[in-house]
């Protein structure tokens, strides 16, 4: 009985966190705004020589970020991105990429 009550309390706690404040609490948004926004612009819309990231497939963005992070550059990749990609954990790469894809 006690165990059921605890389970219900935990579940309703989780439900209370869902929805509503997606933009304010999205970890990808928080990371982007603190590390990436100055170059890639608000919401990753791009500006000047900084490419637009918004609305691109999350897998593609995450793959690029992992490539920058590892230092295995290809095509048009400069050294600019590497230190910023390296501030992201594997989880954060997925979070930022997923958030940008929805912009
Ligand atoms: C100091 C400026 C600067 C910051 C900060 C920065 N970037 Fe970049 N980023 C660039 C430039 C310049 C390019 C263009 C390609 C290159 O130079 O390698 C780029 C390219 C990219 C690309 C590849 C785009 C493409 O079309 O190939 C991705 C993805 C990306 N940045 C994501 C991010 C994320 C996520 C962050 C934050 C963690 C970030 N960038 C922070 C300057 C920056």
Coordinates of C-alpha atoms and ligand atoms in Angstrom, one line a residue:
X1 CA 0.0 0.0 0.0
X2 CA 2.7 2.4 1.0
X3 CA 4.7 1.5 -2.0
X4 CA 1.7 2.4 -4.3
X5 CA 1.3 5.7 -2.7
X6 CA 4.9 6.6 -3.3
X7 CA 4.6 5.5 -6.9
X8 CA 1.6 7.7 -7.4
X9 CA 3.3 10.7 -5.8
X10 CA 6.4 10.2 -8.1
X11 CA 4.2 9.9 -11.2
X12 CA 2.1 12.9 -10.5
X13 CA 5.3 14.9 -9.8
X14 CA 6.7 14.0 -13.2
X15 CA 3.4 14.9 -14.9
X16 CA 3.5 18.3 -13.3
X17 CA 6.9 19.0 -14.9
X18 CA 5.7 18.3 -18.5
X19 CA 4.7 21.0 -21.0
X20 CA 4.1 24.7 -20.6
X21 CA 7.6 26.1 -20.2
X22 CA 9.3 24.2 -23.0
X23 CA 11.3 27.2 -24.3
X24 CA 12.4 28.6 -20.9
X25 CA 13.6 25.2 -19.5
X26 CA 14.9 23.4 -22.7
X27 CA 18.5 22.5 -21.9
X28 CA 19.4 22.8 -25.6
X29 CA 18.1 26.4 -25.6
X30 CA 19.9 27.3 -22.5
X31 CA 23.2 25.9 -23.8
X32 CA 22.8 27.6 -27.2
X33 CA 22.0 31.0 -25.7
X34 CA 25.0 30.9 -23.5
X35 CA 27.6 29.5 -25.9
X36 CA 26.5 29.7 -29.5
X37 CA 24.1 32.7 -29.9
X38 CA 26.7 35.4 -30.3
X39 CA 27.9 33.9 -33.5
X40 CA 25.0 32.0 -35.0
X41 CA 22.4 34.6 -34.0
X42 CA 19.1 34.3 -32.0
X43 CA 17.5 30.9 -32.5
X44 CA 20.4 29.9 -34.7
X45 CA 19.1 32.0 -37.6
X46 CA 22.6 32.8 -38.8
X47 CA 24.3 36.1 -39.5
X48 CA 27.1 37.2 -41.7
X49 CA 29.6 34.4 -42.1
X50 CA 28.0 32.3 -39.4
X51 CA 25.7 29.7 -41.0
X52 CA 22.0 29.3 -40.2
X53 CA 21.4 26.2 -38.1
X54 CA 17.7 26.6 -37.4
X55 CA 15.4 24.0 -38.9
X56 CA 18.1 21.7 -40.1
X57 CA 17.9 18.0 -39.3
X58 CA 19.1 17.2 -35.8
X59 CA 21.2 14.2 -36.9
X60 CA 23.1 16.4 -39.4
X61 CA 23.8 19.1 -36.8
X62 CA 24.8 16.6 -34.2
X63 CA 27.1 14.8 -36.6
X64 CA 28.8 18.1 -37.5
X65 CA 29.2 19.0 -33.8
X66 CA 30.8 15.6 -33.1
X67 CA 33.2 16.1 -36.0
X68 CA 34.2 19.5 -34.8
X69 CA 34.6 18.1 -31.3
X70 CA 36.9 15.3 -32.4
X71 CA 38.9 17.7 -34.6
X72 CA 38.4 15.6 -37.8
X73 CA 37.6 18.5 -40.1
X74 CA 36.3 18.2 -43.6
X75 CA 35.0 20.4 -46.4
X76 CA 34.6 24.0 -45.2
X77 CA 35.4 23.4 -41.6
X78 CA 37.7 25.9 -39.9
X79 CA 39.2 25.8 -36.4
X80 CA 36.6 28.3 -35.1
X81 CA 34.0 25.8 -34.0
X82 CA 36.3 23.3 -32.2
X83 CA 36.6 24.9 -28.8
X84 CA 32.8 25.5 -28.6
X85 CA 31.9 22.0 -29.7
X86 CA 34.3 20.8 -27.0
X87 CA 32.4 22.5 -24.3
X88 CA 29.4 20.2 -25.1
X89 CA 29.0 16.8 -23.7
X90 CA 27.5 14.0 -25.9
X91 CA 24.1 14.6 -24.3
X92 CA 24.3 18.3 -24.8
X93 CA 25.2 17.9 -28.5
X94 CA 21.9 15.9 -28.9
X95 CA 20.0 18.5 -26.9
X96 CA 21.3 21.5 -28.8
X97 CA 20.8 19.8 -32.2
X98 CA 17.3 18.7 -31.3
X99 CA 16.3 22.2 -30.1
X100 CA 17.8 23.9 -33.3
X101 CA 15.9 21.5 -35.5
X102 CA 12.6 22.8 -34.1
X103 CA 13.5 26.5 -34.6
Ligands
LIG1 C1 33.1 32.3 -32.5 C2 31.9 32.1 -33.3 C3 31.2 30.7 -33.1 C4 30.6 30.2 -32.0 C5 30.6 30.7 -30.6 C6 29.9 29.0 -32.4 N1 30.1 28.8 -33.8 FE1 29.3 27.3 -34.9 N2 30.3 28.0 -36.6 C7 31.0 29.2 -36.6 C8 31.5 29.3 -38.0 C9 32.4 30.5 -38.5 C10 31.0 28.2 -38.8 C11 31.3 28.0 -40.3 C12 32.1 26.8 -40.6 C13 33.5 26.8 -40.0 O1 34.1 27.9 -39.9 O2 34.0 25.7 -39.6 C14 30.3 27.4 -37.8 C15 29.6 26.2 -38.2 C16 28.8 25.5 -37.3 C17 28.1 24.3 -37.7 C18 28.2 23.6 -39.1 C19 27.2 24.3 -40.0 C20 27.4 23.8 -41.4 O3 26.6 24.3 -42.3 O4 28.3 23.0 -41.8 C21 27.3 23.9 -36.7 C22 26.4 22.7 -36.6 C23 27.6 24.8 -35.6 N3 28.5 25.8 -36.0 C24 27.0 24.8 -34.3 C25 27.4 25.6 -33.3 C26 26.9 25.4 -31.9 C27 25.9 24.3 -31.5 C28 27.6 26.3 -31.1 C29 27.5 26.4 -29.6 C30 27.9 25.2 -28.9 C31 28.4 27.1 -32.0 N4 28.3 26.6 -33.3 C32 29.2 28.1 -31.6 C33 31.2 30.0 -35.6 C34 30.8 29.8 -34.3

